[in-house]
Coordinates of C-alpha atoms in Angstrom, one line a residue:
Chain A
M11 CA 10.9 -89.8 -26.9
M12 CA 7.4 -91.2 -26.8
K13 CA 7.9 -92.3 -23.2
K14 CA 9.2 -88.9 -22.2
T15 CA 6.2 -87.2 -23.8
L16 CA 3.8 -89.6 -22.0
R17 CA 5.5 -89.0 -18.7
A18 CA 5.3 -85.2 -19.1
L19 CA 1.7 -85.6 -20.0
A20 CA 1.0 -87.7 -16.9
R21 CA 2.6 -84.9 -14.7
N22 CA 0.7 -82.2 -16.4
K23 CA -2.7 -83.1 -15.1
N24 CA -4.5 -80.0 -16.6
L25 CA -3.3 -81.0 -20.1
L26 CA -4.3 -84.6 -19.7
V27 CA -7.7 -84.1 -18.2
G28 CA -8.4 -81.0 -20.4
G29 CA -7.3 -82.9 -23.4
I30 CA -9.6 -85.9 -22.7
M31 CA -12.5 -83.5 -22.1
V32 CA -11.8 -81.6 -25.4
L33 CA -11.6 -84.9 -27.2
I34 CA -15.0 -85.9 -25.9
V35 CA -16.5 -82.6 -27.2
V36 CA -14.7 -83.1 -30.6
V37 CA -16.0 -86.7 -30.9
M38 CA -19.5 -85.5 -30.0
A39 CA -19.3 -82.9 -32.8
L40 CA -17.8 -85.2 -35.4
F41 CA -19.9 -88.3 -34.8
A42 CA -23.1 -86.7 -33.6
G43 CA -25.0 -88.6 -36.2
L44 CA -23.8 -91.9 -34.8
I45 CA -24.0 -91.1 -31.1
A46 CA -27.3 -89.2 -30.8
P47 CA -30.3 -91.5 -30.4
Y48 CA -32.4 -89.3 -32.7
P49 CA -31.9 -86.7 -35.4
Y50 CA -31.7 -83.3 -33.6
N51 CA -34.7 -82.0 -35.6
E52 CA -37.0 -85.0 -35.2
A53 CA -40.3 -84.0 -33.6
H54 CA -42.0 -86.6 -31.5
L55 CA -45.4 -85.0 -31.3
L56 CA -46.8 -87.4 -28.8
D57 CA -43.9 -86.8 -26.4
K58 CA -43.8 -83.0 -26.0
M59 CA -42.3 -81.6 -22.8
K60 CA -41.4 -85.0 -21.3
P61 CA -39.2 -84.8 -18.2
P62 CA -36.0 -86.9 -18.4
C63 CA -37.0 -90.6 -18.6
A64 CA -35.5 -93.9 -20.1
A65 CA -36.5 -93.1 -23.7
Y66 CA -35.4 -89.4 -23.5
P67 CA -32.6 -89.2 -20.8
F68 CA -32.5 -85.3 -21.1
G69 CA -36.3 -85.0 -21.7
T70 CA -38.0 -83.4 -24.7
D71 CA -38.8 -79.8 -25.6
D72 CA -42.0 -78.2 -26.7
F73 CA -41.8 -79.8 -30.2
G74 CA -41.1 -83.2 -28.7
R75 CA -37.5 -83.1 -29.8
D76 CA -35.0 -85.2 -27.9
M77 CA -32.8 -82.9 -25.8
L78 CA -30.0 -85.4 -25.5
S79 CA -29.7 -85.5 -29.3
R80 CA -29.9 -81.7 -29.5
V81 CA -27.2 -81.3 -26.8
I82 CA -24.9 -83.7 -28.7
Y83 CA -25.5 -82.0 -32.0
G84 CA -25.0 -78.6 -30.3
A85 CA -21.3 -79.3 -30.2
Q86 CA -21.2 -78.8 -33.9
P87 CA -22.1 -75.1 -34.1
A88 CA -20.0 -74.4 -31.0
L89 CA -16.8 -75.9 -32.4
R90 CA -17.4 -74.6 -35.9
V91 CA -17.7 -71.0 -34.6
A92 CA -14.7 -71.3 -32.4
L93 CA -12.5 -72.8 -35.1
L94 CA -13.5 -70.5 -37.9
A95 CA -13.3 -67.4 -35.8
M96 CA -9.9 -68.5 -34.6
I97 CA -8.6 -69.0 -38.1
I98 CA -9.7 -65.6 -39.3
E99 CA -8.4 -63.9 -36.1
M100 CA -5.0 -65.6 -36.6
G101 CA -4.8 -64.7 -40.2
I102 CA -5.3 -61.0 -39.6
G103 CA -3.6 -60.9 -36.2
I104 CA -0.4 -62.8 -37.0
T105 CA 0.1 -61.0 -40.3
L106 CA -0.3 -57.6 -38.8
G107 CA 1.7 -58.5 -35.8
L108 CA 4.7 -59.7 -37.8
I109 CA 4.6 -56.7 -40.1
A110 CA 4.3 -54.2 -37.2
G111 CA 6.9 -55.8 -35.1
Y112 CA 9.4 -56.3 -37.9
Y113 CA 9.2 -53.0 -39.8
G114 CA 8.3 -50.7 -36.8
G115 CA 7.9 -46.9 -37.5
V116 CA 4.7 -45.6 -39.1
V117 CA 3.3 -49.1 -39.9
D118 CA 3.8 -50.1 -36.3
H119 CA 2.0 -47.0 -35.0
A120 CA -0.9 -47.5 -37.4
V121 CA -1.4 -51.2 -36.6
T122 CA -1.2 -50.5 -32.9
F123 CA -3.7 -47.7 -33.2
V124 CA -6.2 -49.9 -35.1
G125 CA -5.6 -52.7 -32.6
D126 CA -6.3 -50.3 -29.7
L127 CA -9.5 -49.2 -31.3
T128 CA -10.9 -52.7 -31.0
W129 CA -10.2 -52.6 -27.2
C130 CA -12.1 -49.3 -26.7
V131 CA -15.5 -50.9 -26.6
P132 CA -16.3 -54.0 -24.6
P133 CA -16.0 -57.0 -27.0
I134 CA -19.7 -58.0 -26.7
V135 CA -20.9 -54.5 -27.4
L136 CA -18.5 -54.2 -30.4
T137 CA -19.6 -57.6 -31.8
M138 CA -23.2 -56.5 -31.5
A139 CA -22.5 -53.2 -33.3
V140 CA -20.9 -55.2 -36.2
I141 CA -23.9 -57.5 -36.2
T142 CA -26.1 -54.5 -36.6
M143 CA -24.4 -53.8 -39.8
I144 CA -23.9 -57.2 -41.3
G145 CA -27.1 -58.8 -39.9
K146 CA -28.0 -61.7 -37.6
G147 CA -26.9 -65.3 -38.0
L148 CA -24.2 -67.6 -36.9
D149 CA -21.9 -67.0 -39.9
N150 CA -22.1 -63.3 -39.3
V151 CA -21.3 -63.9 -35.6
I152 CA -18.1 -65.6 -36.7
I153 CA -17.1 -62.6 -38.8
A154 CA -18.0 -60.1 -36.2
T155 CA -16.2 -62.0 -33.4
A156 CA -13.1 -62.3 -35.6
L157 CA -13.1 -58.6 -36.5
V158 CA -13.4 -57.7 -32.9
S159 CA -10.7 -60.1 -31.4
W160 CA -7.8 -60.3 -33.8
A161 CA -5.8 -57.7 -31.9
Q162 CA -4.9 -60.0 -29.1
Y163 CA -2.8 -62.0 -31.6
T164 CA -1.3 -58.9 -33.0
R165 CA -0.2 -57.7 -29.6
I166 CA 1.7 -60.8 -28.7
V167 CA 3.2 -61.5 -32.1
R168 CA 4.3 -57.9 -32.4
A169 CA 6.1 -57.9 -29.1
K170 CA 7.8 -61.2 -29.8
T171 CA 8.8 -60.1 -33.3
Q172 CA 10.4 -57.0 -31.9
A173 CA 12.4 -59.0 -29.4
L174 CA 13.4 -61.6 -32.0
R175 CA 14.5 -59.0 -34.6
G176 CA 17.6 -58.1 -32.7
M177 CA 18.7 -61.7 -32.2
A178 CA 21.8 -62.9 -33.9
F179 CA 20.2 -65.6 -36.1
V180 CA 17.8 -63.0 -37.6
E181 CA 20.6 -60.5 -38.1
T182 CA 22.6 -63.2 -39.9
A183 CA 19.7 -63.9 -42.2
V184 CA 19.4 -60.2 -42.9
A185 CA 23.2 -60.1 -43.6
F186 CA 22.8 -63.0 -46.1
N187 CA 20.3 -60.8 -47.9
E188 CA 17.3 -63.2 -47.4
R189 CA 14.0 -61.8 -48.5
D190 CA 11.8 -60.2 -45.7
S191 CA 9.1 -62.7 -46.3
A192 CA 11.5 -65.6 -45.8
I193 CA 12.9 -64.1 -42.6
L194 CA 9.4 -63.5 -41.2
L195 CA 8.1 -67.0 -42.1
R196 CA 11.2 -69.2 -41.6
Y197 CA 13.0 -67.5 -38.8
I198 CA 10.5 -65.4 -36.7
L199 CA 7.2 -67.2 -37.1
P200 CA 8.4 -70.6 -35.8
N201 CA 9.7 -68.9 -32.7
V202 CA 6.4 -67.1 -32.1
M203 CA 4.3 -70.2 -32.6
P204 CA 4.3 -71.5 -29.0
S205 CA 2.8 -68.2 -27.7
I206 CA 0.2 -68.3 -30.5
I207 CA -0.8 -71.8 -29.7
V208 CA -1.2 -71.0 -26.0
L209 CA -3.2 -67.8 -26.8
A210 CA -5.4 -69.7 -29.3
S211 CA -6.2 -72.4 -26.8
L212 CA -7.1 -69.9 -24.1
S213 CA -9.2 -67.7 -26.5
I214 CA -11.4 -70.6 -27.8
P215 CA -13.4 -70.9 -24.6
Q216 CA -13.9 -67.1 -24.6
T217 CA -15.2 -67.3 -28.2
I218 CA -17.6 -70.1 -27.4
M219 CA -18.9 -68.2 -24.4
S220 CA -19.4 -64.9 -26.3
T221 CA -21.0 -66.5 -29.4
T222 CA -23.4 -68.6 -27.3
A223 CA -24.3 -65.4 -25.4
L224 CA -25.1 -63.7 -28.8
S225 CA -27.2 -66.7 -29.8
F226 CA -28.9 -66.5 -26.4
L227 CA -29.8 -62.8 -27.2
G228 CA -31.2 -63.8 -30.5
M229 CA -28.4 -62.4 -32.7
G230 CA -26.6 -65.6 -33.5
A231 CA -27.9 -69.1 -34.4
Q232 CA -31.5 -69.1 -35.5
P233 CA -34.0 -72.0 -35.0
P234 CA -34.0 -74.9 -35.6
S235 CA -30.2 -74.9 -34.9
P236 CA -29.3 -77.1 -31.9
D237 CA -27.0 -74.3 -30.7
W238 CA -26.6 -74.4 -26.9
G239 CA -27.1 -70.6 -26.4
L240 CA -30.3 -70.7 -28.6
A241 CA -31.5 -73.7 -26.6
L242 CA -31.0 -71.8 -23.4
S243 CA -32.9 -68.8 -24.5
A244 CA -35.8 -71.0 -25.9
S245 CA -35.9 -72.8 -22.5
F246 CA -36.4 -69.6 -20.7
R247 CA -40.1 -69.4 -21.4
F248 CA -40.6 -72.8 -19.8
I249 CA -38.3 -72.3 -16.8
T250 CA -41.1 -72.9 -14.3
T251 CA -42.6 -76.0 -16.0
A252 CA -39.6 -77.7 -17.8
P253 CA -36.3 -76.8 -16.0
W254 CA -34.5 -79.7 -17.7
L255 CA -34.5 -77.7 -21.0
A256 CA -32.3 -75.1 -19.3
V257 CA -30.1 -77.4 -17.3
F258 CA -28.6 -79.7 -20.0
P259 CA -27.5 -77.4 -22.8
G260 CA -25.9 -75.2 -20.1
L261 CA -24.1 -78.1 -18.6
A262 CA -22.8 -79.0 -22.1
L263 CA -21.6 -75.5 -22.5
V264 CA -19.9 -75.3 -19.1
F265 CA -18.2 -78.7 -19.8
T266 CA -16.9 -77.5 -23.1
V267 CA -15.6 -74.1 -21.8
F268 CA -14.0 -75.8 -18.8
A269 CA -12.4 -78.4 -21.0
F270 CA -10.7 -75.8 -23.2
N271 CA -9.7 -73.7 -20.2
L272 CA -8.0 -76.7 -18.6
F273 CA -6.4 -77.8 -21.9
G274 CA -5.2 -74.2 -22.5
E275 CA -3.7 -73.8 -19.1
G276 CA -1.9 -77.2 -19.5
L277 CA -0.5 -76.2 -22.9
R278 CA 0.7 -72.9 -21.4
D279 CA 2.5 -74.6 -18.6
M280 CA 4.2 -76.9 -21.1
L281 CA 5.0 -74.4 -23.9
D282 CA 5.4 -71.1 -22.0
P283 CA 6.3 -72.0 -18.4
R284 CA 7.1 -68.4 -17.5
L285 CA 3.5 -67.4 -17.7
K286 CA 2.4 -70.0 -15.2
V287 CA 0.1 -68.6 -12.5
Chain B
M26 CA 4.5 -36.5 -15.4
G27 CA 2.5 -33.7 -17.0
R28 CA 3.9 -34.6 -20.4
Y29 CA 2.9 -38.2 -19.9
C30 CA -0.6 -37.3 -18.9
I31 CA -1.0 -34.9 -21.9
K32 CA 0.3 -37.5 -24.3
K33 CA -2.2 -40.1 -22.9
L34 CA -5.0 -37.6 -23.0
L35 CA -4.3 -36.7 -26.7
Q36 CA -4.2 -40.4 -27.5
G37 CA -7.5 -40.9 -25.8
L38 CA -9.1 -37.9 -27.7
L39 CA -7.8 -39.2 -31.0
M40 CA -9.3 -42.6 -30.1
I41 CA -12.7 -41.1 -29.2
F42 CA -12.7 -39.0 -32.4
T43 CA -12.0 -42.1 -34.6
V44 CA -14.7 -44.1 -32.8
S45 CA -17.2 -41.3 -33.3
V46 CA -16.4 -41.2 -37.0
L47 CA -16.8 -45.0 -37.2
V48 CA -20.0 -45.0 -35.3
F49 CA -21.4 -42.2 -37.5
L50 CA -20.4 -44.2 -40.6
M51 CA -22.2 -47.3 -39.3
L52 CA -25.4 -46.3 -41.0
H53 CA -23.6 -45.4 -44.2
M54 CA -21.4 -48.4 -44.4
M55 CA -24.4 -50.7 -44.7
P56 CA -25.6 -51.7 -48.1
G57 CA -28.7 -49.7 -49.2
D58 CA -30.2 -46.4 -48.5
P59 CA -30.3 -45.2 -44.9
V60 CA -33.9 -44.1 -45.3
D61 CA -34.9 -47.6 -46.5
L62 CA -33.2 -49.1 -43.5
M63 CA -35.1 -46.8 -41.1
M64 CA -38.6 -47.0 -42.7
D65 CA -40.8 -49.6 -44.2
R66 CA -40.0 -50.2 -47.9
K67 CA -43.7 -49.6 -48.8
V68 CA -43.6 -45.9 -47.7
D69 CA -44.0 -43.8 -50.8
A70 CA -41.1 -41.9 -52.4
S71 CA -42.2 -38.3 -51.5
K72 CA -42.4 -39.2 -47.8
K73 CA -39.0 -40.8 -48.0
E74 CA -37.6 -37.7 -49.7
A75 CA -39.1 -35.5 -46.9
M76 CA -37.4 -37.8 -44.4
R77 CA -34.1 -37.6 -46.2
V78 CA -34.2 -33.8 -45.9
Q79 CA -35.4 -34.0 -42.3
Y80 CA -32.5 -36.2 -41.2
G81 CA -30.1 -34.3 -43.4
F82 CA -29.1 -37.3 -45.5
D83 CA -29.1 -35.0 -48.6
K84 CA -26.1 -33.1 -47.3
P85 CA -22.4 -34.2 -47.9
L86 CA -21.1 -36.7 -45.3
P87 CA -18.6 -34.5 -43.5
E88 CA -21.4 -31.9 -42.9
Q89 CA -23.7 -34.6 -41.7
Y90 CA -21.0 -35.8 -39.3
F91 CA -20.4 -32.4 -37.8
N92 CA -24.1 -31.8 -37.4
W93 CA -24.5 -35.2 -35.7
L94 CA -21.5 -34.6 -33.4
G95 CA -22.6 -31.0 -32.6
G96 CA -26.0 -32.4 -31.6
I97 CA -24.4 -34.9 -29.3
L98 CA -22.2 -32.3 -27.7
H99 CA -25.4 -30.4 -26.9
G100 CA -27.0 -33.5 -25.5
D101 CA -29.1 -34.3 -28.5
F102 CA -28.5 -37.9 -29.5
G103 CA -31.2 -38.0 -32.1
T104 CA -34.6 -39.7 -32.0
S105 CA -35.4 -43.3 -31.6
I106 CA -37.5 -44.3 -34.6
R107 CA -39.1 -47.3 -32.9
M108 CA -39.9 -45.7 -29.5
R109 CA -40.6 -42.3 -30.9
Q110 CA -38.7 -40.6 -28.2
P111 CA -35.5 -38.5 -28.0
V112 CA -32.6 -40.9 -27.2
S113 CA -31.4 -38.5 -24.5
K114 CA -34.7 -39.1 -22.7
L115 CA -34.3 -42.8 -22.9
F116 CA -30.8 -42.5 -21.6
Q117 CA -31.9 -40.4 -18.6
A118 CA -34.1 -43.2 -17.4
R119 CA -31.8 -46.1 -18.2
I120 CA -28.2 -45.0 -17.4
P121 CA -28.7 -44.7 -13.6
V122 CA -30.1 -48.3 -13.6
T123 CA -27.1 -49.8 -15.3
L124 CA -24.6 -47.7 -13.2
E125 CA -26.2 -48.8 -10.0
L126 CA -26.1 -52.5 -11.1
C127 CA -22.5 -52.3 -12.2
G128 CA -21.4 -50.2 -9.2
I129 CA -22.7 -52.7 -6.7
A130 CA -21.3 -55.6 -8.7
M131 CA -17.9 -54.0 -8.9
L132 CA -17.7 -53.3 -5.1
L133 CA -18.6 -56.9 -4.4
E134 CA -16.1 -58.2 -6.9
L135 CA -13.3 -56.1 -5.4
V136 CA -14.1 -57.1 -1.8
I137 CA -14.0 -60.8 -2.8
A138 CA -11.4 -61.0 -5.5
V139 CA -8.5 -58.8 -4.3
P140 CA -8.0 -60.4 -0.8
L141 CA -8.4 -63.9 -2.3
G142 CA -5.9 -63.2 -5.1
L143 CA -3.4 -61.7 -2.7
L144 CA -3.7 -64.6 -0.3
S145 CA -3.3 -67.1 -3.1
A146 CA -0.2 -65.5 -4.4
Y147 CA 1.2 -65.2 -0.8
K148 CA 0.5 -68.9 -0.1
K149 CA 1.3 -70.1 -3.6
D150 CA 1.0 -73.8 -4.1
S151 CA -0.6 -74.3 -0.7
L152 CA -3.9 -76.1 -0.2
F153 CA -5.7 -72.8 0.0
D154 CA -4.2 -71.6 -3.2
R155 CA -5.1 -74.8 -5.0
I156 CA -8.7 -74.7 -3.8
V157 CA -9.2 -71.1 -4.8
M158 CA -7.5 -71.6 -8.2
S159 CA -9.6 -74.7 -9.0
L160 CA -12.8 -73.0 -7.9
S161 CA -12.0 -69.8 -9.9
L162 CA -11.2 -71.9 -13.0
F163 CA -14.5 -73.6 -12.6
F164 CA -16.6 -70.5 -12.1
A165 CA -14.8 -68.7 -14.9
A166 CA -16.1 -71.5 -17.2
I167 CA -19.7 -70.7 -16.4
P168 CA -21.3 -68.2 -18.7
S169 CA -23.1 -65.5 -16.8
F170 CA -26.4 -66.2 -18.7
W171 CA -26.4 -69.8 -17.5
T172 CA -25.6 -68.8 -13.9
A173 CA -28.5 -66.4 -14.2
V174 CA -30.9 -69.1 -15.4
M175 CA -29.7 -71.5 -12.7
L176 CA -30.1 -68.9 -10.0
I177 CA -33.6 -68.2 -11.2
L178 CA -34.3 -71.9 -11.2
I179 CA -33.0 -72.5 -7.7
F180 CA -34.0 -69.3 -5.8
G181 CA -36.9 -68.0 -7.9
V182 CA -38.7 -71.1 -9.1
T183 CA -37.9 -73.9 -6.6
L184 CA -37.3 -72.1 -3.3
K185 CA -39.5 -69.0 -4.3
W186 CA -37.2 -66.8 -2.1
L187 CA -36.6 -64.1 -4.7
P188 CA -38.4 -62.6 -7.6
I189 CA -37.3 -63.7 -11.0
S190 CA -37.7 -60.5 -12.9
G191 CA -38.7 -56.9 -12.6
F192 CA -37.0 -53.9 -11.0
G193 CA -38.1 -52.0 -8.0
S194 CA -37.5 -53.5 -4.6
P195 CA -34.0 -54.4 -3.3
S196 CA -34.8 -58.1 -3.6
N197 CA -34.9 -57.6 -7.3
Y198 CA -31.2 -56.8 -7.3
V199 CA -30.0 -59.9 -5.6
L200 CA -30.1 -62.5 -8.4
P201 CA -28.8 -60.2 -11.2
I202 CA -25.9 -59.0 -9.1
A203 CA -25.0 -62.5 -8.0
A204 CA -25.0 -63.7 -11.6
M205 CA -22.8 -60.8 -12.7
V206 CA -20.3 -61.1 -9.8
M207 CA -19.6 -64.9 -10.0
G208 CA -17.9 -65.1 -13.3
W209 CA -15.9 -61.9 -13.1
T210 CA -14.8 -62.5 -9.5
A211 CA -13.3 -65.7 -10.7
S212 CA -11.2 -64.1 -13.4
S213 CA -10.3 -61.1 -11.3
I214 CA -8.9 -63.5 -8.6
R215 CA -6.7 -65.0 -11.2
M216 CA -5.6 -61.6 -12.6
T217 CA -4.8 -60.3 -9.1
K218 CA -2.7 -63.4 -8.4
T219 CA -0.8 -63.0 -11.6
E220 CA -0.1 -59.4 -10.9
V221 CA 1.0 -60.0 -7.3
L222 CA 3.3 -62.8 -8.5
D223 CA 4.9 -60.4 -10.9
V224 CA 5.5 -58.0 -8.0
L225 CA 7.1 -60.8 -6.1
R226 CA 9.6 -61.4 -8.9
E227 CA 10.7 -57.7 -8.9
K228 CA 14.2 -56.8 -7.9
Y229 CA 13.2 -54.6 -5.1
V230 CA 11.5 -57.5 -3.4
L231 CA 14.7 -59.5 -3.8
T232 CA 16.6 -56.6 -2.4
A233 CA 14.3 -56.5 0.6
Y234 CA 14.9 -60.2 1.3
A235 CA 18.7 -59.6 0.8
K236 CA 18.6 -56.9 3.5
G237 CA 17.3 -59.7 5.8
L238 CA 13.7 -58.5 6.2
P239 CA 11.4 -61.3 7.3
H240 CA 8.8 -62.6 4.8
R241 CA 5.9 -61.0 6.5
S242 CA 7.3 -57.5 6.5
V243 CA 8.4 -57.8 2.8
M244 CA 4.8 -58.7 2.0
V245 CA 3.3 -55.8 4.0
R246 CA 5.8 -53.1 3.2
H247 CA 6.7 -53.8 -0.4
V248 CA 4.1 -56.1 -2.0
L249 CA 0.9 -54.9 -0.4
R250 CA 1.8 -51.3 -1.1
N251 CA 2.2 -52.1 -4.7
A252 CA -1.1 -54.0 -4.6
L253 CA -2.8 -50.6 -4.5
I254 CA -1.7 -50.0 -8.1
L255 CA -3.2 -53.4 -8.8
V256 CA -6.6 -52.6 -7.3
T257 CA -6.9 -49.5 -9.5
V258 CA -6.1 -51.5 -12.5
V259 CA -8.6 -54.2 -11.6
V260 CA -11.3 -51.5 -11.0
F261 CA -10.8 -49.7 -14.3
M262 CA -10.2 -52.9 -16.4
S263 CA -13.4 -54.4 -15.0
I264 CA -15.7 -51.5 -16.0
P265 CA -15.9 -52.4 -19.7
W266 CA -16.4 -56.0 -18.8
L267 CA -19.1 -55.2 -16.3
I268 CA -21.0 -53.1 -18.9
G269 CA -20.6 -55.9 -21.4
G270 CA -22.0 -58.4 -18.9
A271 CA -24.8 -56.0 -18.0
V272 CA -26.0 -56.3 -21.6
I273 CA -26.8 -60.0 -21.1
I274 CA -28.0 -59.8 -17.5
E275 CA -30.4 -57.0 -18.1
N276 CA -32.0 -59.0 -20.9
I277 CA -32.5 -62.0 -18.7
F278 CA -34.0 -60.2 -15.7
V279 CA -35.9 -57.7 -17.8
I280 CA -34.1 -54.8 -16.2
P281 CA -34.7 -51.4 -18.0
G282 CA -31.1 -50.4 -18.3
M283 CA -28.7 -49.5 -21.1
G284 CA -27.9 -53.1 -22.0
S285 CA -31.5 -54.1 -22.7
L286 CA -32.0 -50.8 -24.6
L287 CA -29.0 -51.6 -26.8
T288 CA -30.2 -55.2 -27.5
Q289 CA -33.7 -54.1 -28.3
A290 CA -32.3 -51.4 -30.6
I291 CA -30.1 -53.9 -32.5
L292 CA -32.9 -56.4 -32.9
N293 CA -35.3 -53.6 -34.1
Q294 CA -32.7 -51.9 -36.3
D295 CA -33.1 -48.7 -34.3
F296 CA -29.9 -47.0 -35.5
A297 CA -29.9 -43.7 -33.6
V298 CA -30.1 -45.7 -30.3
V299 CA -27.4 -48.2 -31.3
Q300 CA -25.1 -45.3 -32.4
A301 CA -25.6 -43.4 -29.2
C302 CA -25.2 -46.4 -27.0
V303 CA -22.0 -47.6 -28.7
L304 CA -20.5 -44.1 -28.7
L305 CA -21.3 -43.6 -25.0
I306 CA -19.9 -46.9 -24.0
A307 CA -16.7 -46.3 -26.1
V308 CA -16.1 -42.9 -24.5
L309 CA -16.6 -44.4 -21.0
T310 CA -14.1 -47.2 -21.8
V311 CA -11.5 -44.9 -23.2
I312 CA -11.9 -42.7 -20.1
C313 CA -11.5 -45.8 -17.8
N314 CA -8.3 -46.9 -19.7
L315 CA -7.0 -43.3 -19.4
M316 CA -7.7 -43.1 -15.7
S317 CA -6.0 -46.5 -15.1
D318 CA -2.9 -45.4 -17.1
I319 CA -2.6 -42.1 -15.3
I320 CA -3.3 -43.4 -11.8
T321 CA -0.8 -46.2 -12.3
A322 CA 1.8 -43.6 -13.4
I323 CA 1.1 -41.5 -10.3
L324 CA 1.5 -44.5 -8.0
D325 CA 4.4 -46.2 -9.8
P326 CA 7.4 -43.9 -10.2
R327 CA 9.1 -46.3 -12.6
I328 CA 6.4 -46.0 -15.2
R329 CA 6.5 -42.3 -14.8
A330 CA 10.3 -42.3 -15.4
S331 CA 10.1 -44.6 -18.4
M332 CA 7.2 -43.0 -20.1
G333 CA 7.6 -39.4 -19.1
G334 CA 10.5 -38.6 -21.5
G335 CA 8.5 -39.5 -24.6
E336 CA 8.9 -42.7 -26.6

């Protein structure tokens, strides 16, 4: 069993390479305090705006803060946002999808309509509109992102539930007079799970990209957070004099998004081969 | 066909109506008094009262909504509190800028993405396919705002070939459009390929092969013809994404378009502008989705047949 899994993993290069890259980001976030040479907020006032050198491999910013440390710590807000937004999206999206797909009728129409509403404005504009109402800040960005993107889960879960409803094992459960909640949670949900996992792993990089974009525009993380989007927007003033401030947070961001994309594609090929591109 | 279009049209109208109600309610769903949100808290009470009457906040909500909507239908989007100008005047100056930017970006995207996606699907698993797919996966991972910063760094700061901000001469367009096009082209290539592969799995393609047609003529006569549907879908699906992307790009390059207007309005709590921008973008997106549904139905008789008879 173990051997078989390992062999499948070795063949699925996307999953393997993506998985290792994701692991690196996760380790960076979890053990930032141990890996980073300095606290992310420590100002070295004598070493402001130093280009990359031995003491500061990624250079320092206008407060003399070590960019390497800030880039490492920046994995924390990125992953926190992605995970929390995903959990809220899944909670709303899966529940509504199961209900709409299983019961059909008016409930289904209503859920689909509300879901369609969230598609009728580009996600970033809708997120910005929600932020106007609930205010700036990283936590609000999480809420806004989740409110805007839950419908992708609903769409898939609803379609799968509709298909599963007619299957013999579900009909049997209905005949045995099982409670609806039991049917949904014990018979249907486990069969929808692979699609949900694939969707989640592909939507994490999207979430990271859009939330860092909001931080970049000044609506998300606020100083002195080490958030990569915020670091990029702060670097913009010094683009002519200190380009290293823009390069490294961006590279970290690209690495993370690429890692999750690869990992997600690998997962999809493994769990849902029909969707393979 | 007519019934299908009417049904879609009604759905779209219902959607726009709901969005307009939600956008209207934005100001009222927030905690606190709308007047307090718009003015400094130190302004004295009588002045606030005058403003409440001036903006009609003393009237019942439905009446306020219809006044607001009526104004919009006559081209009156309210007044920007921070810029002390009618929103419609701001729009007149800024919409063409964003349209121009998005239009050029979309043309480029189509010219690059559709042929590459088609070829990748046609030569699936070949070296060409693998290179295109890896490159598109890589470029799709780069957020447009970082692309923009790097382009500025390379072409603006280091090489000094192109200006890094401003808007006037054609050279100002190059970097923003390049930054916009890169990421979306990557994802559009992947989308095109997926759609073409779907066409390849269709029964009529199998039938064509079974008739003994050679590979090349199946591709040209059956697959490429259906790719036309795909191009329309790509065009209309990209428009909302292009606008979303323009929001970021306009901010970086200091381009006076809708995107930078919206961002400034949000950061300054300038509600009339936020409401008008969101409503306008929503209407545009709904129209795009509608067009893509209807054009697909015209081009693809099967959708017409399955949807025309109602649900």
